[in-house]
mmCIF file of C-alpha atoms in Angstrom:
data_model
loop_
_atom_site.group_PDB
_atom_site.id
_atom_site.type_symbol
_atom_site.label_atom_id
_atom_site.label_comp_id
_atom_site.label_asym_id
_atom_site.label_seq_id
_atom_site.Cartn_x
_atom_site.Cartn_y
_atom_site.Cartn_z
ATOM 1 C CA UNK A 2 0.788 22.491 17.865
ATOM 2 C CA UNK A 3 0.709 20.867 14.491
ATOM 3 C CA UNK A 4 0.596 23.836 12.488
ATOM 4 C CA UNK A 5 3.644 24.939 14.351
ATOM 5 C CA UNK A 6 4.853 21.908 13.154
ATOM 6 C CA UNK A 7 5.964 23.926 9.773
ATOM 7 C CA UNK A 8 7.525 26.075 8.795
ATOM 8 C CA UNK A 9 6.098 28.729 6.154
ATOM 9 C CA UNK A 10 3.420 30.345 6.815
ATOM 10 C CA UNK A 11 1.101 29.290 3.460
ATOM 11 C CA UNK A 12 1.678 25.543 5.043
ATOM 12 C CA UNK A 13 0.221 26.438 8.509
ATOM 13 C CA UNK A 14 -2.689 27.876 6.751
ATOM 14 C CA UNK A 15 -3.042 24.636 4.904
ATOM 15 C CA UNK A 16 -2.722 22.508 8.070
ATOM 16 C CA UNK A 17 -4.903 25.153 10.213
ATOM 17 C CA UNK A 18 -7.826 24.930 7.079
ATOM 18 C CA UNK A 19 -7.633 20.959 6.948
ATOM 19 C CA UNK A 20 -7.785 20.614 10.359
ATOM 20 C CA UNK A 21 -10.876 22.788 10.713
ATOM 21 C CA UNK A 22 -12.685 20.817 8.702
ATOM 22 C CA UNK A 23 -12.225 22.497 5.352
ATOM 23 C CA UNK A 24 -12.695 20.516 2.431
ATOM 24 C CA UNK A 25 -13.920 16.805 2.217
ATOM 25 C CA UNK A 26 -11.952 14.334 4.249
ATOM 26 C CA UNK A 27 -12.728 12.302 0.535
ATOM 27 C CA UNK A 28 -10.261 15.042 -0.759
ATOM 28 C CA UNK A 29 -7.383 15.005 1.910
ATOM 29 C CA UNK A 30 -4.575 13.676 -0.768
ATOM 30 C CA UNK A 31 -5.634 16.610 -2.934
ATOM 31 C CA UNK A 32 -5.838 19.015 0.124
ATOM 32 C CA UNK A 33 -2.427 18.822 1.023
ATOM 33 C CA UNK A 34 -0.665 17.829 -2.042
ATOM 34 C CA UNK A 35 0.684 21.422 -1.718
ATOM 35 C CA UNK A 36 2.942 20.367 1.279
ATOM 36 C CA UNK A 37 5.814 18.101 0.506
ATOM 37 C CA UNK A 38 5.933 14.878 2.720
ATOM 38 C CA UNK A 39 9.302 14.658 4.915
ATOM 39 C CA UNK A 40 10.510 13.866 8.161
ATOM 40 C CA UNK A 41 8.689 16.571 10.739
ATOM 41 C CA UNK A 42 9.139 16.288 14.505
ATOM 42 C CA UNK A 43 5.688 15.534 16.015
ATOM 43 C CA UNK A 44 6.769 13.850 19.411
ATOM 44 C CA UNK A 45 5.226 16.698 21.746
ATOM 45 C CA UNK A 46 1.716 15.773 19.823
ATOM 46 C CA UNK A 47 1.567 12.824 20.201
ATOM 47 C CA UNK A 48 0.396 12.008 23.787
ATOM 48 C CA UNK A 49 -1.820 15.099 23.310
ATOM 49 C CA UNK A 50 -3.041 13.031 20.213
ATOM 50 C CA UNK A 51 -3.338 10.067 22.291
ATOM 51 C CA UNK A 52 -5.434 11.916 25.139
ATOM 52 C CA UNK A 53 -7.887 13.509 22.495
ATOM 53 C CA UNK A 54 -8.314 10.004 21.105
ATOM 54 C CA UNK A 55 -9.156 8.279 24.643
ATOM 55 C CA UNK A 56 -11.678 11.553 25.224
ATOM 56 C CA UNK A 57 -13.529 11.860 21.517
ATOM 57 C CA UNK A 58 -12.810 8.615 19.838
ATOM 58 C CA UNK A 59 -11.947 8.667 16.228
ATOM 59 C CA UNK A 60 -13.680 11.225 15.157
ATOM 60 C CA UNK A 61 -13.152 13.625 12.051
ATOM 61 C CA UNK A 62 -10.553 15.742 13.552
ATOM 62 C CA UNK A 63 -8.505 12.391 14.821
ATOM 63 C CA UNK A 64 -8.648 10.763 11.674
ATOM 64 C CA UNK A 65 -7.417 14.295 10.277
ATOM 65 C CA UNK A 66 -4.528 14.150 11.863
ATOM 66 C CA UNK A 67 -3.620 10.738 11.236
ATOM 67 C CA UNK A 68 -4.074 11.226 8.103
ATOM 68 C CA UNK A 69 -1.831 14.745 8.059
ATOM 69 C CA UNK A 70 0.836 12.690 9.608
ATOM 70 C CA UNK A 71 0.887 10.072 7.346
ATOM 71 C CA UNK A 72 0.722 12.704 3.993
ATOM 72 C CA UNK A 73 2.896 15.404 5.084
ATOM 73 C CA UNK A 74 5.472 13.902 8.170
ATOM 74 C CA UNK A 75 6.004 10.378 6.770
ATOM 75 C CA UNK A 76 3.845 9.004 9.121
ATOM 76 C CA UNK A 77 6.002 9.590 12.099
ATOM 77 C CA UNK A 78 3.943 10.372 15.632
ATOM 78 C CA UNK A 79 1.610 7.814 15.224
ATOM 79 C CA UNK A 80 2.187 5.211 16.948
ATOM 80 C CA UNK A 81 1.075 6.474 20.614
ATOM 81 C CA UNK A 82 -2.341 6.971 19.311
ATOM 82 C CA UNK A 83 -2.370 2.953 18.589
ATOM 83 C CA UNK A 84 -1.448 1.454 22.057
ATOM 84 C CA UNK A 85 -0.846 -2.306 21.709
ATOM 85 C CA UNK A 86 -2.836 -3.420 24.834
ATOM 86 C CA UNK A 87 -5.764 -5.642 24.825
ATOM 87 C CA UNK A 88 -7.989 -2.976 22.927
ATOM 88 C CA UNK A 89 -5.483 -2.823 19.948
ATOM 89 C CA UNK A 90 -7.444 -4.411 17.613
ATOM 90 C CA UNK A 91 -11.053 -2.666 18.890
ATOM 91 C CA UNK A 92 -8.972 0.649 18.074
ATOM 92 C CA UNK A 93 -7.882 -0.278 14.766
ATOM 93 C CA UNK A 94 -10.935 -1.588 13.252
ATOM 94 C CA UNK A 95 -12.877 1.569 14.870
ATOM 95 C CA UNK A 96 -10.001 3.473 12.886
ATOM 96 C CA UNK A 97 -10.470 2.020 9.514
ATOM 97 C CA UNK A 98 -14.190 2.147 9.903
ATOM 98 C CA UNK A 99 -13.931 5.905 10.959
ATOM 99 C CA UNK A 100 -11.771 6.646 7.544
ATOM 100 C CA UNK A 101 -14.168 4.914 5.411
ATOM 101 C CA UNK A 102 -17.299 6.304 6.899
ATOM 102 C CA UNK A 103 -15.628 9.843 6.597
ATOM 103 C CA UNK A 104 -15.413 9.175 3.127
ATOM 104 C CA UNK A 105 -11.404 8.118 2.797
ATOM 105 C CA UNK A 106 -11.042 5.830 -0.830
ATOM 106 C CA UNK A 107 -9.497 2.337 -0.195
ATOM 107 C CA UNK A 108 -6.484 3.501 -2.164
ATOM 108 C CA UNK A 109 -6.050 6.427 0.289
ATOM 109 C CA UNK A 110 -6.860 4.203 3.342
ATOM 110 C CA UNK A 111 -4.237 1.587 2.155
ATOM 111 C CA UNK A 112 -1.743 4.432 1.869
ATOM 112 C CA UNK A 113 -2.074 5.930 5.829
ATOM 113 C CA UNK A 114 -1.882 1.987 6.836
ATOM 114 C CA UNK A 115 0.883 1.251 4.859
ATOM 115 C CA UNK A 116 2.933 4.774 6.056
ATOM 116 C CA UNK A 117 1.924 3.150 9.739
ATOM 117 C CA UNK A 118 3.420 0.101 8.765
ATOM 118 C CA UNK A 119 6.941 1.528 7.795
ATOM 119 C CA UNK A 120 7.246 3.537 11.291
ATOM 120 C CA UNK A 121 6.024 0.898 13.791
ATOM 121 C CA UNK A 122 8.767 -1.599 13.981
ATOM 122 C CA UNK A 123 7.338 -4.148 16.442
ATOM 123 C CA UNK A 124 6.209 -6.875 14.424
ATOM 124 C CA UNK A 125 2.940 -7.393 16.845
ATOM 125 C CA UNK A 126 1.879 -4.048 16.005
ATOM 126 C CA UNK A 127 2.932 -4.600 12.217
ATOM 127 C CA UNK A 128 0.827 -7.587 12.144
ATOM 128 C CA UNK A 129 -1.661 -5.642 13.769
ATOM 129 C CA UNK A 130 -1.896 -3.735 10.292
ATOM 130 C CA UNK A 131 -1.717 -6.645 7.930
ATOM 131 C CA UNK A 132 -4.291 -8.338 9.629
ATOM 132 C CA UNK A 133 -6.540 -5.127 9.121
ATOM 133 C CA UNK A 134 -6.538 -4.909 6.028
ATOM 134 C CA UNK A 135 -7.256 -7.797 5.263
ATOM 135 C CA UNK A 136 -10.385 -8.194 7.492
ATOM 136 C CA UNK A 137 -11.277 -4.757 5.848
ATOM 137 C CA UNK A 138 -9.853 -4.739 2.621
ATOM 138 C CA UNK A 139 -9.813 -7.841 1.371
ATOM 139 C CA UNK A 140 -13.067 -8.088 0.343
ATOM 140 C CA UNK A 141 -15.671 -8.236 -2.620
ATOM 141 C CA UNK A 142 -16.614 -4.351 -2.273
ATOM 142 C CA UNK A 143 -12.705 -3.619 -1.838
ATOM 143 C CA UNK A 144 -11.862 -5.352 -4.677
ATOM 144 C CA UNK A 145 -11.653 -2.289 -7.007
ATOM 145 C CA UNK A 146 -10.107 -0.404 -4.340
ATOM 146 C CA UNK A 147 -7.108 -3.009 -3.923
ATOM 147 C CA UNK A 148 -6.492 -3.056 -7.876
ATOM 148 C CA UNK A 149 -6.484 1.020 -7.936
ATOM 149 C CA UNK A 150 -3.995 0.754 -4.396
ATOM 150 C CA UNK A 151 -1.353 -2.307 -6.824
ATOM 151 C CA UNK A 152 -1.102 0.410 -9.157
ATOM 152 C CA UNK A 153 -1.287 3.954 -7.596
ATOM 153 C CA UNK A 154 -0.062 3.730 -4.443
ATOM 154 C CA UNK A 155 3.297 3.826 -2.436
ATOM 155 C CA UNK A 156 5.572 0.336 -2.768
ATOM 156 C CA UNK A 157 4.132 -0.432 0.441
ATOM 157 C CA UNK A 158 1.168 0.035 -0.244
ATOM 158 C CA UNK A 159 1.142 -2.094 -3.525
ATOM 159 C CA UNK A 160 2.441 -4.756 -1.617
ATOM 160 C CA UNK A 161 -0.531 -4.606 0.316
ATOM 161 C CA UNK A 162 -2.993 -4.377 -2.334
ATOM 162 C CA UNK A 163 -0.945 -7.263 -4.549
ATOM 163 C CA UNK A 164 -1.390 -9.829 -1.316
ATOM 164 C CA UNK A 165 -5.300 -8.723 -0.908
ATOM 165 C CA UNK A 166 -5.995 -9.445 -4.492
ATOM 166 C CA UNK A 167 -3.692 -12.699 -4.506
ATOM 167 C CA UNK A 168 -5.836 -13.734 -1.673
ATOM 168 C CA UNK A 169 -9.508 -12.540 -3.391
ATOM 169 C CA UNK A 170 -8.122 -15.336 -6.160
ATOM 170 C CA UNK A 171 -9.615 -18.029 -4.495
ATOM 171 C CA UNK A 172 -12.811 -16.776 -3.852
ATOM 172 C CA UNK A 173 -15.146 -17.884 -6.995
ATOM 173 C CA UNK A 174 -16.824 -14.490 -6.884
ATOM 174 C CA UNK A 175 -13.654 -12.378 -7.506
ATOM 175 C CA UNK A 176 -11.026 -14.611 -8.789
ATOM 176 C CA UNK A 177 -11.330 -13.459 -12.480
ATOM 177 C CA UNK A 178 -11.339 -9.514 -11.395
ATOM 178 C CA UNK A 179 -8.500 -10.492 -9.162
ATOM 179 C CA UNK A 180 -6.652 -12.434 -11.899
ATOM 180 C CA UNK A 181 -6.670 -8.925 -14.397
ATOM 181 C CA UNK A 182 -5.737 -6.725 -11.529
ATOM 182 C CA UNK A 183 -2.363 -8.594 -10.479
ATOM 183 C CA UNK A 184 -1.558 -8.540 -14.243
ATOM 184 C CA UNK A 185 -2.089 -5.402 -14.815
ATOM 185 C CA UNK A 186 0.682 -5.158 -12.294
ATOM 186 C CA UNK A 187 3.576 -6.820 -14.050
ATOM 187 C CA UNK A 188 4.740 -3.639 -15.358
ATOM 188 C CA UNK A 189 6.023 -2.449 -12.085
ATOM 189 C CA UNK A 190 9.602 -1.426 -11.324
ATOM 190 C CA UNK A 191 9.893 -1.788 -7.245
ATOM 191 C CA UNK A 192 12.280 -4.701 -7.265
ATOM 192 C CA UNK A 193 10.029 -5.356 -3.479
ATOM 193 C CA UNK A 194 7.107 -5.560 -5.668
ATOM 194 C CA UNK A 195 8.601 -7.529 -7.861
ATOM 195 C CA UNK A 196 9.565 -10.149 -5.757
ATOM 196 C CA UNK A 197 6.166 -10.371 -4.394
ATOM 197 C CA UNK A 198 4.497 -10.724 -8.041
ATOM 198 C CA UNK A 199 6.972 -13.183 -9.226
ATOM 199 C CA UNK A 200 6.079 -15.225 -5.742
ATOM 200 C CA UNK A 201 2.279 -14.788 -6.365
ATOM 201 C CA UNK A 202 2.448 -15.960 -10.404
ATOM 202 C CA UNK A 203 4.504 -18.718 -9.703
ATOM 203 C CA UNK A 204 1.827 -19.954 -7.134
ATOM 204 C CA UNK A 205 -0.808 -19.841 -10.520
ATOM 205 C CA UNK A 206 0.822 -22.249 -13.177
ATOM 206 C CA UNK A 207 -2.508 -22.383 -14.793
ATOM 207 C CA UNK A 208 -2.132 -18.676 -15.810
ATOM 208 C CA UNK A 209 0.616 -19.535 -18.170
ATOM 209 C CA UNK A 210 -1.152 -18.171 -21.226
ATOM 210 C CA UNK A 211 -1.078 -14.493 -19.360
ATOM 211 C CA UNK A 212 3.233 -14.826 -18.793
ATOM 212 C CA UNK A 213 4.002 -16.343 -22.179
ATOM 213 C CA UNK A 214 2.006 -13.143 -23.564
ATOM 214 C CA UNK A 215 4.272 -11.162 -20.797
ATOM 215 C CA UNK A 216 7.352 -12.676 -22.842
ATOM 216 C CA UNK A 217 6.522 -11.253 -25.926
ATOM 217 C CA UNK A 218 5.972 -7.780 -24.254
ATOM 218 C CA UNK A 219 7.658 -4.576 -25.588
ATOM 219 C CA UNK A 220 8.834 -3.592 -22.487
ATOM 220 C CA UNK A 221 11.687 -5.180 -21.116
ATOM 221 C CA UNK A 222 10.656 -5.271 -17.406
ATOM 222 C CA UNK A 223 7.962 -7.616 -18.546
ATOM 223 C CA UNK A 224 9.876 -9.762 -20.376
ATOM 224 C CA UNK A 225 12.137 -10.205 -17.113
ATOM 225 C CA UNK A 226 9.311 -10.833 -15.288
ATOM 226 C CA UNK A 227 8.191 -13.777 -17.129
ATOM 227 C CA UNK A 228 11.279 -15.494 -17.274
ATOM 228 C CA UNK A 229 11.275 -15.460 -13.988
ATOM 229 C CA UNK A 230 8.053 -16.807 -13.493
ATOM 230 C CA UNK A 231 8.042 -19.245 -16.444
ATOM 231 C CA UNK A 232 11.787 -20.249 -14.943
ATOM 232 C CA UNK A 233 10.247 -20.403 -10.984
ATOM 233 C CA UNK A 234 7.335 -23.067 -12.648
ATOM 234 C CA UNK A 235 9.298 -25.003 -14.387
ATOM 235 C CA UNK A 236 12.072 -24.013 -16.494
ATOM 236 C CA UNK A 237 12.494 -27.699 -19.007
ATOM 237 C CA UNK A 238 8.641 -27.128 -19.837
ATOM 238 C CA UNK A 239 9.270 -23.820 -20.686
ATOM 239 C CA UNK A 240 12.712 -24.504 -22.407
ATOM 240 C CA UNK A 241 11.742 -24.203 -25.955
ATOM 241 C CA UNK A 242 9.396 -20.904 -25.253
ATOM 242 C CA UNK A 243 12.745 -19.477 -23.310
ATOM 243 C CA UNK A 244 14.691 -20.434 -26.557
ATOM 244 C CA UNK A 245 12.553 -18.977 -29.107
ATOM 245 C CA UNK A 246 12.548 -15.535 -26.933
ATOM 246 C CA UNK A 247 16.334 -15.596 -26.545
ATOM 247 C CA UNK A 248 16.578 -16.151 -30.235
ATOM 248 C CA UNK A 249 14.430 -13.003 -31.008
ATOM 249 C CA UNK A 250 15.936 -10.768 -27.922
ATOM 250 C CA UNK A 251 17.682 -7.271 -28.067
ATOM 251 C CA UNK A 252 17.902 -6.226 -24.668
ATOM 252 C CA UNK A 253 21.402 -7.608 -23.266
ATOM 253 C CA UNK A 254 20.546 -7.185 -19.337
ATOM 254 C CA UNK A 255 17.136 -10.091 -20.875
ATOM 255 C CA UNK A 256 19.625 -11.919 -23.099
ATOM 256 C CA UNK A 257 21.641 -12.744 -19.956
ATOM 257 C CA UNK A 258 19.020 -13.875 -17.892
ATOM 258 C CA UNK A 259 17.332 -15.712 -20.913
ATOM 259 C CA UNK A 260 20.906 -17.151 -21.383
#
């Protein structure tokens, strides 16, 4: 049924080959890079899905097609297989653990959660995901894995990955890896991950050094950025720094918000 999902004939050969068990589950965004990820009707699987589940558990071929969904049909049909009853929790952590075990990287995993989150709208089962990955992700070992998902991954996703390391700040043990990995973000252009990053520097005043560098930046994104943050902490301590970079600024859209 999901390979009759699409259309041409080379994609059914991809779906029929993944679902198999071809190639490593480690591999799955390279696997079907081939087929482009849009809206696909998968409401007849998903009870079928859900039935399969209930019988084998999450095994490779159920995580497979979670993860199909979520790569090539924008995550739609997925929700059945996630009932919010009093096992909902039990069934999400035995997901994650099934998709790391198989051999799915954090960056990966963060993306299928994140495509969940954007097609469940009831905020239970929405908090059902945040709260996962941050029992799974937000971790020492997932460190790395959260700094590659704030860069590489979909806006969701980042959003994700920027609140997990945010969090990891506080914890002695990671909050210098932590620190690098959310700057390393400044450059990005989602105005939803910008909101969040400007939140999460203004809560760290004592990283001021790091955003008065981000003023002198060549790229005018990260000048904006800084203002912001510089402006959100305190804009008369800042006022000559603000001054001096309005003095020296070319870009007009940074002149006006300098101004």
């Amino acid at each position: 049924m999901l390979e009759k999902v699409f259309d041409q004939a080379s994609q059914q050969t991809i779906v029929h080959d993944y679902l198999s068990g071809q190639g490593n589950f480690a591999d799955s965004v390279e696997l079907l890079k081939p087929i482009h990820n849009e809206y696909r009707d998968l409401s007849r699987v998903q009870d079928i899905l859900y039935d399969y589940i209930k019988m084998a558990g999450w095994d490779e071929f159920a995580c497979r097609c979670i993860v199909l969904s979520s790569f090539t049909c924008t995550g739609y049909g997925t929700f059945t297989p996630f009932p919010l009853n009093a096992d909902n929790k039990r069934n999400m952590d035995a997901f994650i653990n099934a998709l790391t075990a198989w051999g799915l990287p954090v960056q990966d995993c963060m993306t299928v959660l994140a495509t969940l989150y954007e097609n469940w709208y009831w905020g239970d089962a929405k908090k059902l995901i945040e709260e996962a990955v941050q029992e799974h992700f937000v971790t020492p070992t997932g460190m790395d894995g959260l700094a590659d998902a704030a860069i590489n991954s979909a806006a969701t996703a980042r959003i994700m990955a920027i609140k997990g390391l945010d969090a990891l700040t506080s914890r002695p043990d990671c909050a210098e890896g932590a620190h690098k990995a959310l700057l390393l973000c400044s450059g990005d252009s989602s105005k939803q991950v910008q909101e969040v990053l400007v939140e999460r520097y203004i809560s760290h005043p004592d990283w001021e050094k790091d955003y008065l560098a981000m003023l002198g930046s060549k790229k005018a994104g990260q000048r904006s950025l800084a203002i912001r943050v510089l402006a959100g902490i305190g804009i008369e301590k800042y006022r000559d720094d603000l001054e001096n970079a309005l003095n020296v600024e070319k870009n007009a859209k940074v002149m006006d918000q300098l101004t």
